Amino acid sequence: MNKVIEAVNGYKIPQLGFGVYKIKNGKEFEMAIHEAIRVGYRHFDTAKIYGNEEELGRELQNSGIPREQFFITSKVWTTDLGYEATKKAFEQTCKKLNVTYLDMYLIHFAGPHYLEAWKAMEELYSEGKIKVIGVANFEIHHLENVMKHSRIPPMINQIETHPEFPQNELHEYLARHRILHEAWGPLGQGNKALLDRPELTEIAFHHNKSVAQVILR
């Protein structure tokens, strides 16, 4: 089901990912992940602050599908930014997910000490423990600061992106610097008003697709 995008280092990323933000732990979480896997999702996105890394790891393991067929993303929270703190947070995340490496690890926000955190992530990447290193919610000046003080530029920036907030200027900057643009909240976080927009419903009708399909396209 999933087209693959390549990071600047050639590592393959399934284009459609399943984010587990705000999914309650327990039966609801178990059913959501089980169904996502059943319909073909292999890219799963979590974060320390979501509080469900352990549950996600358990469900992926229970699926019986080999680890290497999944693309797993997590993120270091702002309270864990810093060289030693980020390394420790990474190890805790791997332990909770029950994995030996992460496909992608992101700095969740540009909080204090994010440059030191990036240095830790560069080392973890060089050791093969993270396959793709990147950031989330970074603006242009944050990205420029990282690139000025790093050996390895961010490979991806995960940012809020949808028809009412396309982030065109930032997108163009990312494209120029070969940093992938990953959207979070592409459906406006379930905003019904967005799904009812007349221009989008017209396009969807014309192509015999749902509005959600048009937006993702």
PDB file of C-alpha atoms in Angstrom:
ATOM      1  CA  MET A   1       0.000   0.000   0.000  1.00  0.00           C
ATOM      2  CA  ASN A   2       2.903   2.251   0.721  1.00  0.00           C
ATOM      3  CA  LYS A   3       5.113   4.207  -1.627  1.00  0.00           C
ATOM      4  CA  VAL A   4       8.678   4.535  -0.369  1.00  0.00           C
ATOM      5  CA  ILE A   5      10.617   7.789   0.029  1.00  0.00           C
ATOM      6  CA  GLU A   6      14.409   7.785   0.299  1.00  0.00           C
ATOM      7  CA  ALA A   7      16.277   9.850   2.872  1.00  0.00           C
ATOM      8  CA  VAL A   8      19.424  11.632   1.718  1.00  0.00           C
ATOM      9  CA  ASN A   9      21.463   8.606   2.855  1.00  0.00           C
ATOM     10  CA  GLY A  10      19.353   6.224   0.734  1.00  0.00           C
ATOM     11  CA  TYR A  11      17.457   4.683   3.674  1.00  0.00           C
ATOM     12  CA  LYS A  12      13.899   3.857   2.618  1.00  0.00           C
ATOM     13  CA  ILE A  13      10.942   5.378   4.483  1.00  0.00           C
ATOM     14  CA  PRO A  14       7.341   4.207   3.880  1.00  0.00           C
ATOM     15  CA  GLN A  15       5.535   7.379   2.808  1.00  0.00           C
ATOM     16  CA  LEU A  16       2.398   6.791   4.889  1.00  0.00           C
ATOM     17  CA  GLY A  17       2.963   6.475   8.601  1.00  0.00           C
ATOM     18  CA  PHE A  18       0.538   5.682  11.424  1.00  0.00           C
ATOM     19  CA  GLY A  19       0.883   8.133  14.315  1.00  0.00           C
ATOM     20  CA  VAL A  20      -0.151   6.976  17.778  1.00  0.00           C
ATOM     21  CA  TYR A  21      -0.539  10.403  19.405  1.00  0.00           C
ATOM     22  CA  LYS A  22      -3.578  10.539  21.722  1.00  0.00           C
ATOM     23  CA  ILE A  23      -4.554   6.879  21.235  1.00  0.00           C
ATOM     24  CA  LYS A  24      -5.472   5.614  24.685  1.00  0.00           C
ATOM     25  CA  ASN A  25      -3.574   2.623  26.005  1.00  0.00           C
ATOM     26  CA  GLY A  26      -5.398  -0.641  26.532  1.00  0.00           C
ATOM     27  CA  LYS A  27      -7.937  -2.312  24.260  1.00  0.00           C
ATOM     28  CA  GLU A  28      -8.375   0.791  22.072  1.00  0.00           C
ATOM     29  CA  PHE A  29      -4.639   0.977  21.383  1.00  0.00           C
ATOM     30  CA  GLU A  30      -4.356  -2.746  20.749  1.00  0.00           C
ATOM     31  CA  MET A  31      -7.227  -2.690  18.236  1.00  0.00           C
ATOM     32  CA  ALA A  32      -5.928   0.411  16.432  1.00  0.00           C
ATOM     33  CA  ILE A  33      -2.439  -1.031  15.903  1.00  0.00           C
ATOM     34  CA  HIS A  34      -3.781  -4.470  14.960  1.00  0.00           C
ATOM     35  CA  GLU A  35      -6.059  -2.919  12.324  1.00  0.00           C
ATOM     36  CA  ALA A  36      -3.321  -0.599  11.022  1.00  0.00           C
ATOM     37  CA  ILE A  37      -1.005  -3.581  10.512  1.00  0.00           C
ATOM     38  CA  ARG A  38      -3.810  -5.575   8.879  1.00  0.00           C
ATOM     39  CA  VAL A  39      -4.477  -2.908   6.237  1.00  0.00           C
ATOM     40  CA  GLY A  40      -0.783  -2.595   5.433  1.00  0.00           C
ATOM     41  CA  TYR A  41       0.833   0.057   7.653  1.00  0.00           C
ATOM     42  CA  ARG A  42       4.466  -0.683   8.467  1.00  0.00           C
ATOM     43  CA  HIS A  43       5.609   2.837   9.444  1.00  0.00           C
ATOM     44  CA  PHE A  44       4.657   3.698  13.038  1.00  0.00           C
ATOM     45  CA  ASP A  45       5.342   7.016  14.747  1.00  0.00           C
ATOM     46  CA  THR A  46       5.479   7.462  18.508  1.00  0.00           C
ATOM     47  CA  ALA A  47       7.333   9.671  21.029  1.00  0.00           C
ATOM     48  CA  LYS A  48       8.369   9.550  24.656  1.00  0.00           C
ATOM     49  CA  ILE A  49       5.773  12.198  25.551  1.00  0.00           C
ATOM     50  CA  TYR A  50       2.947  10.082  24.048  1.00  0.00           C
ATOM     51  CA  GLY A  51       3.421   7.549  26.843  1.00  0.00           C
ATOM     52  CA  ASN A  52       2.780   4.517  24.640  1.00  0.00           C
ATOM     53  CA  GLU A  53       6.184   3.361  23.360  1.00  0.00           C
ATOM     54  CA  GLU A  54       6.003   0.170  25.424  1.00  0.00           C
ATOM     55  CA  GLU A  55       2.498  -0.662  24.192  1.00  0.00           C
ATOM     56  CA  LEU A  56       3.478  -0.033  20.568  1.00  0.00           C
ATOM     57  CA  GLY A  57       6.541  -2.253  20.892  1.00  0.00           C
ATOM     58  CA  ARG A  58       4.437  -5.040  22.358  1.00  0.00           C
ATOM     59  CA  GLU A  59       1.800  -4.868  19.591  1.00  0.00           C
ATOM     60  CA  LEU A  60       4.401  -4.848  16.824  1.00  0.00           C
ATOM     61  CA  GLN A  61       6.111  -7.852  18.385  1.00  0.00           C
ATOM     62  CA  ASN A  62       2.781  -9.670  18.836  1.00  0.00           C
ATOM     63  CA  SER A  63       2.029  -9.228  15.126  1.00  0.00           C
ATOM     64  CA  GLY A  64       4.548 -11.953  14.267  1.00  0.00           C
ATOM     65  CA  ILE A  65       5.994  -9.740  11.510  1.00  0.00           C
ATOM     66  CA  PRO A  66       9.820  -9.475  11.609  1.00  0.00           C
ATOM     67  CA  ARG A  67      11.226  -6.291  13.171  1.00  0.00           C
ATOM     68  CA  GLU A  68      13.073  -5.314   9.978  1.00  0.00           C
ATOM     69  CA  GLN A  69       9.776  -5.028   8.083  1.00  0.00           C
ATOM     70  CA  PHE A  70       8.655  -2.184  10.363  1.00  0.00           C
ATOM     71  CA  PHE A  71       9.824   1.421  10.200  1.00  0.00           C
ATOM     72  CA  ILE A  72       9.699   2.777  13.757  1.00  0.00           C
ATOM     73  CA  THR A  73       9.996   6.471  14.639  1.00  0.00           C
ATOM     74  CA  SER A  74      10.252   8.004  18.103  1.00  0.00           C
ATOM     75  CA  LYS A  75      11.230  11.414  19.423  1.00  0.00           C
ATOM     76  CA  VAL A  76      13.280  12.853  22.270  1.00  0.00           C
ATOM     77  CA  TRP A  77      11.262  15.244  24.451  1.00  0.00           C
ATOM     78  CA  THR A  78      12.447  18.733  25.425  1.00  0.00           C
ATOM     79  CA  THR A  79      13.209  17.751  29.041  1.00  0.00           C
ATOM     80  CA  ASP A  80      15.730  15.181  27.723  1.00  0.00           C
ATOM     81  CA  LEU A  81      17.691  17.471  25.419  1.00  0.00           C
ATOM     82  CA  GLY A  82      21.437  17.554  25.970  1.00  0.00           C
ATOM     83  CA  TYR A  83      24.310  15.226  25.080  1.00  0.00           C
ATOM     84  CA  GLU A  84      24.129  12.694  27.929  1.00  0.00           C
ATOM     85  CA  ALA A  85      20.380  13.148  28.519  1.00  0.00           C
ATOM     86  CA  THR A  86      19.523  12.437  24.881  1.00  0.00           C
ATOM     87  CA  LYS A  87      21.644   9.298  24.800  1.00  0.00           C
ATOM     88  CA  LYS A  88      19.945   8.078  27.967  1.00  0.00           C
ATOM     89  CA  ALA A  89      16.482   8.927  26.582  1.00  0.00           C
ATOM     90  CA  PHE A  90      17.284   7.014  23.396  1.00  0.00           C
ATOM     91  CA  GLU A  91      18.293   3.903  25.343  1.00  0.00           C
ATOM     92  CA  GLN A  92      15.093   4.102  27.417  1.00  0.00           C
ATOM     93  CA  THR A  93      12.994   4.422  24.258  1.00  0.00           C
ATOM     94  CA  CYS A  94      14.680   1.374  22.688  1.00  0.00           C
ATOM     95  CA  LYS A  95      14.108  -0.597  25.886  1.00  0.00           C
ATOM     96  CA  LYS A  96      10.411   0.334  25.961  1.00  0.00           C
ATOM     97  CA  LEU A  97       9.941  -0.498  22.284  1.00  0.00           C
ATOM     98  CA  ASN A  98      12.021  -3.669  22.775  1.00  0.00           C
ATOM     99  CA  VAL A  99      14.268  -2.895  19.793  1.00  0.00           C
ATOM    100  CA  THR A 100      18.034  -2.648  19.259  1.00  0.00           C
ATOM    101  CA  TYR A 101      17.810   0.259  16.799  1.00  0.00           C
ATOM    102  CA  LEU A 102      15.350   2.908  15.626  1.00  0.00           C
ATOM    103  CA  ASP A 103      14.616   3.583  11.977  1.00  0.00           C
ATOM    104  CA  MET A 104      14.127   7.249  12.782  1.00  0.00           C
ATOM    105  CA  TYR A 105      14.701   9.409  15.846  1.00  0.00           C
ATOM    106  CA  LEU A 106      13.707  13.065  15.992  1.00  0.00           C
ATOM    107  CA  ILE A 107      14.213  16.032  18.308  1.00  0.00           C
ATOM    108  CA  HIS A 108      10.570  16.757  19.153  1.00  0.00           C
ATOM    109  CA  PHE A 109      10.945  20.541  19.566  1.00  0.00           C
ATOM    110  CA  ALA A 110      13.815  23.034  19.443  1.00  0.00           C
ATOM    111  CA  GLY A 111      14.074  23.329  23.219  1.00  0.00           C
ATOM    112  CA  PRO A 112      17.150  24.327  25.245  1.00  0.00           C
ATOM    113  CA  HIS A 113      20.303  22.288  24.480  1.00  0.00           C
ATOM    114  CA  TYR A 114      19.060  20.959  21.143  1.00  0.00           C
ATOM    115  CA  LEU A 115      22.538  21.368  19.618  1.00  0.00           C
ATOM    116  CA  GLU A 116      24.042  19.080  22.263  1.00  0.00           C
ATOM    117  CA  ALA A 117      21.188  16.640  21.649  1.00  0.00           C
ATOM    118  CA  TRP A 118      21.975  16.684  17.937  1.00  0.00           C
ATOM    119  CA  LYS A 119      25.616  15.811  18.660  1.00  0.00           C
ATOM    120  CA  ALA A 120      24.421  12.749  20.592  1.00  0.00           C
ATOM    121  CA  MET A 121      22.141  11.764  17.711  1.00  0.00           C
ATOM    122  CA  GLU A 122      24.983  12.101  15.198  1.00  0.00           C
ATOM    123  CA  GLU A 123      27.008   9.639  17.279  1.00  0.00           C
ATOM    124  CA  LEU A 124      24.113   7.202  17.619  1.00  0.00           C
ATOM    125  CA  TYR A 125      23.638   7.410  13.847  1.00  0.00           C
ATOM    126  CA  SER A 126      27.350   6.736  13.226  1.00  0.00           C
ATOM    127  CA  GLU A 127      27.071   3.679  15.496  1.00  0.00           C
ATOM    128  CA  GLY A 128      24.157   2.358  13.410  1.00  0.00           C
ATOM    129  CA  LYS A 129      21.653   2.674  16.240  1.00  0.00           C
ATOM    130  CA  ILE A 130      19.512   5.201  14.324  1.00  0.00           C
ATOM    131  CA  LYS A 131      19.067   4.894  10.556  1.00  0.00           C
ATOM    132  CA  VAL A 132      17.585   8.366   9.916  1.00  0.00           C
ATOM    133  CA  ILE A 133      18.128  11.356  12.215  1.00  0.00           C
ATOM    134  CA  GLY A 134      15.952  14.427  12.071  1.00  0.00           C
ATOM    135  CA  VAL A 135      13.886  17.020  13.845  1.00  0.00           C
ATOM    136  CA  ALA A 136      10.261  18.003  14.341  1.00  0.00           C
ATOM    137  CA  ASN A 137       8.627  21.421  14.535  1.00  0.00           C
ATOM    138  CA  PHE A 138      11.873  23.209  13.611  1.00  0.00           C
ATOM    139  CA  GLU A 139      11.749  26.555  11.842  1.00  0.00           C
ATOM    140  CA  ILE A 140      14.320  27.823   9.339  1.00  0.00           C
ATOM    141  CA  HIS A 141      16.545  29.546  11.914  1.00  0.00           C
ATOM    142  CA  HIS A 142      16.659  26.376  14.031  1.00  0.00           C
ATOM    143  CA  LEU A 143      17.677  24.297  11.016  1.00  0.00           C
ATOM    144  CA  GLU A 144      20.370  26.779  10.039  1.00  0.00           C
ATOM    145  CA  ASN A 145      21.752  26.705  13.566  1.00  0.00           C
ATOM    146  CA  VAL A 146      21.948  22.892  13.536  1.00  0.00           C
ATOM    147  CA  MET A 147      23.635  22.811  10.129  1.00  0.00           C
ATOM    148  CA  LYS A 148      26.147  25.448  11.182  1.00  0.00           C
ATOM    149  CA  HIS A 149      27.243  23.379  14.192  1.00  0.00           C
ATOM    150  CA  SER A 150      26.981  19.796  12.948  1.00  0.00           C
ATOM    151  CA  ARG A 151      28.692  17.159  10.828  1.00  0.00           C
ATOM    152  CA  ILE A 152      25.418  15.669   9.602  1.00  0.00           C
ATOM    153  CA  PRO A 153      22.499  17.928   8.614  1.00  0.00           C
ATOM    154  CA  PRO A 154      18.961  16.908   9.644  1.00  0.00           C
ATOM    155  CA  MET A 155      17.564  14.405   7.152  1.00  0.00           C
ATOM    156  CA  ILE A 156      13.910  15.189   7.853  1.00  0.00           C
ATOM    157  CA  ASN A 157      11.705  17.811   9.521  1.00  0.00           C
ATOM    158  CA  GLN A 158       8.312  16.627  10.757  1.00  0.00           C
ATOM    159  CA  ILE A 159       5.999  19.653  10.807  1.00  0.00           C
ATOM    160  CA  GLU A 160       2.291  20.405  10.925  1.00  0.00           C
ATOM    161  CA  THR A 161       1.146  20.512   7.306  1.00  0.00           C
ATOM    162  CA  HIS A 162      -2.339  20.525   5.777  1.00  0.00           C
ATOM    163  CA  PRO A 163      -4.312  22.589   3.208  1.00  0.00           C
ATOM    164  CA  GLU A 164      -4.977  25.393   5.720  1.00  0.00           C
ATOM    165  CA  PHE A 165      -1.330  25.455   6.822  1.00  0.00           C
ATOM    166  CA  PRO A 166       0.822  24.360   3.872  1.00  0.00           C
ATOM    167  CA  GLN A 167       4.135  25.775   5.191  1.00  0.00           C
ATOM    168  CA  ASN A 168       5.224  26.730   1.657  1.00  0.00           C
ATOM    169  CA  GLU A 169       8.252  28.835   2.606  1.00  0.00           C
ATOM    170  CA  LEU A 170       9.591  26.189   4.969  1.00  0.00           C
ATOM    171  CA  HIS A 171       8.862  23.472   2.393  1.00  0.00           C
ATOM    172  CA  GLU A 172      10.920  25.281  -0.247  1.00  0.00           C
ATOM    173  CA  TYR A 173      13.785  25.706   2.224  1.00  0.00           C
ATOM    174  CA  LEU A 174      13.704  21.994   3.064  1.00  0.00           C
ATOM    175  CA  ALA A 175      13.689  21.032  -0.614  1.00  0.00           C
ATOM    176  CA  ARG A 176      16.710  23.263  -1.323  1.00  0.00           C
ATOM    177  CA  HIS A 177      18.679  21.612   1.484  1.00  0.00           C
ATOM    178  CA  ARG A 178      17.593  18.044   0.696  1.00  0.00           C
ATOM    179  CA  ILE A 179      15.756  17.720   4.004  1.00  0.00           C
ATOM    180  CA  LEU A 180      12.579  15.647   3.741  1.00  0.00           C
ATOM    181  CA  HIS A 181       9.305  17.362   4.640  1.00  0.00           C
ATOM    182  CA  GLU A 182       7.140  15.023   6.737  1.00  0.00           C
ATOM    183  CA  ALA A 183       3.625  16.154   7.594  1.00  0.00           C
ATOM    184  CA  TRP A 184       1.988  15.642  10.944  1.00  0.00           C
ATOM    185  CA  GLY A 185      -1.740  16.323  11.193  1.00  0.00           C
ATOM    186  CA  PRO A 186      -2.225  16.224   7.381  1.00  0.00           C
ATOM    187  CA  LEU A 187      -5.993  15.926   7.858  1.00  0.00           C
ATOM    188  CA  GLY A 188      -6.026  18.929  10.192  1.00  0.00           C
ATOM    189  CA  GLN A 189      -6.114  16.563  13.206  1.00  0.00           C
ATOM    190  CA  GLY A 190      -9.564  15.384  12.187  1.00  0.00           C
ATOM    191  CA  ASN A 191     -10.927  18.885  11.560  1.00  0.00           C
ATOM    192  CA  LYS A 192     -14.368  18.282  10.029  1.00  0.00           C
ATOM    193  CA  ALA A 193     -14.478  21.812   8.579  1.00  0.00           C
ATOM    194  CA  LEU A 194     -11.382  20.995   6.525  1.00  0.00           C
ATOM    195  CA  LEU A 195     -12.968  17.808   5.174  1.00  0.00           C
ATOM    196  CA  ASP A 196     -16.083  19.819   4.210  1.00  0.00           C
ATOM    197  CA  ARG A 197     -14.209  22.543   2.290  1.00  0.00           C
ATOM    198  CA  PRO A 198     -16.150  23.078  -0.992  1.00  0.00           C
ATOM    199  CA  GLU A 199     -13.055  23.258  -3.209  1.00  0.00           C
ATOM    200  CA  LEU A 200     -11.768  19.983  -1.762  1.00  0.00           C
ATOM    201  CA  THR A 201     -15.112  18.198  -2.024  1.00  0.00           C
ATOM    202  CA  GLU A 202     -15.340  19.323  -5.658  1.00  0.00           C
ATOM    203  CA  ILE A 203     -11.897  17.921  -6.486  1.00  0.00           C
ATOM    204  CA  ALA A 204     -12.729  14.681  -4.662  1.00  0.00           C
ATOM    205  CA  PHE A 205     -16.021  14.309  -6.553  1.00  0.00           C
ATOM    206  CA  HIS A 206     -14.309  14.966  -9.903  1.00  0.00           C
ATOM    207  CA  HIS A 207     -11.728  12.223  -9.268  1.00  0.00           C
ATOM    208  CA  ASN A 208     -14.111   9.823  -7.495  1.00  0.00           C
ATOM    209  CA  LYS A 209     -12.002   9.931  -4.319  1.00  0.00           C
ATOM    210  CA  SER A 210     -12.597  10.912  -0.701  1.00  0.00           C
ATOM    211  CA  VAL A 211     -11.561  14.376   0.509  1.00  0.00           C
ATOM    212  CA  ALA A 212      -9.020  12.696   2.809  1.00  0.00           C
ATOM    213  CA  GLN A 213      -7.443  10.946  -0.186  1.00  0.00           C
ATOM    214  CA  VAL A 214      -7.195  14.249  -2.061  1.00  0.00           C
ATOM    215  CA  ILE A 215      -5.538  15.977   0.913  1.00  0.00           C
ATOM    216  CA  LEU A 216      -2.976  13.206   1.392  1.00  0.00           C
ATOM    217  CA  ARG A 217      -2.229  13.177  -2.327  1.00  0.00           C
TER     218      ARG A 217
END
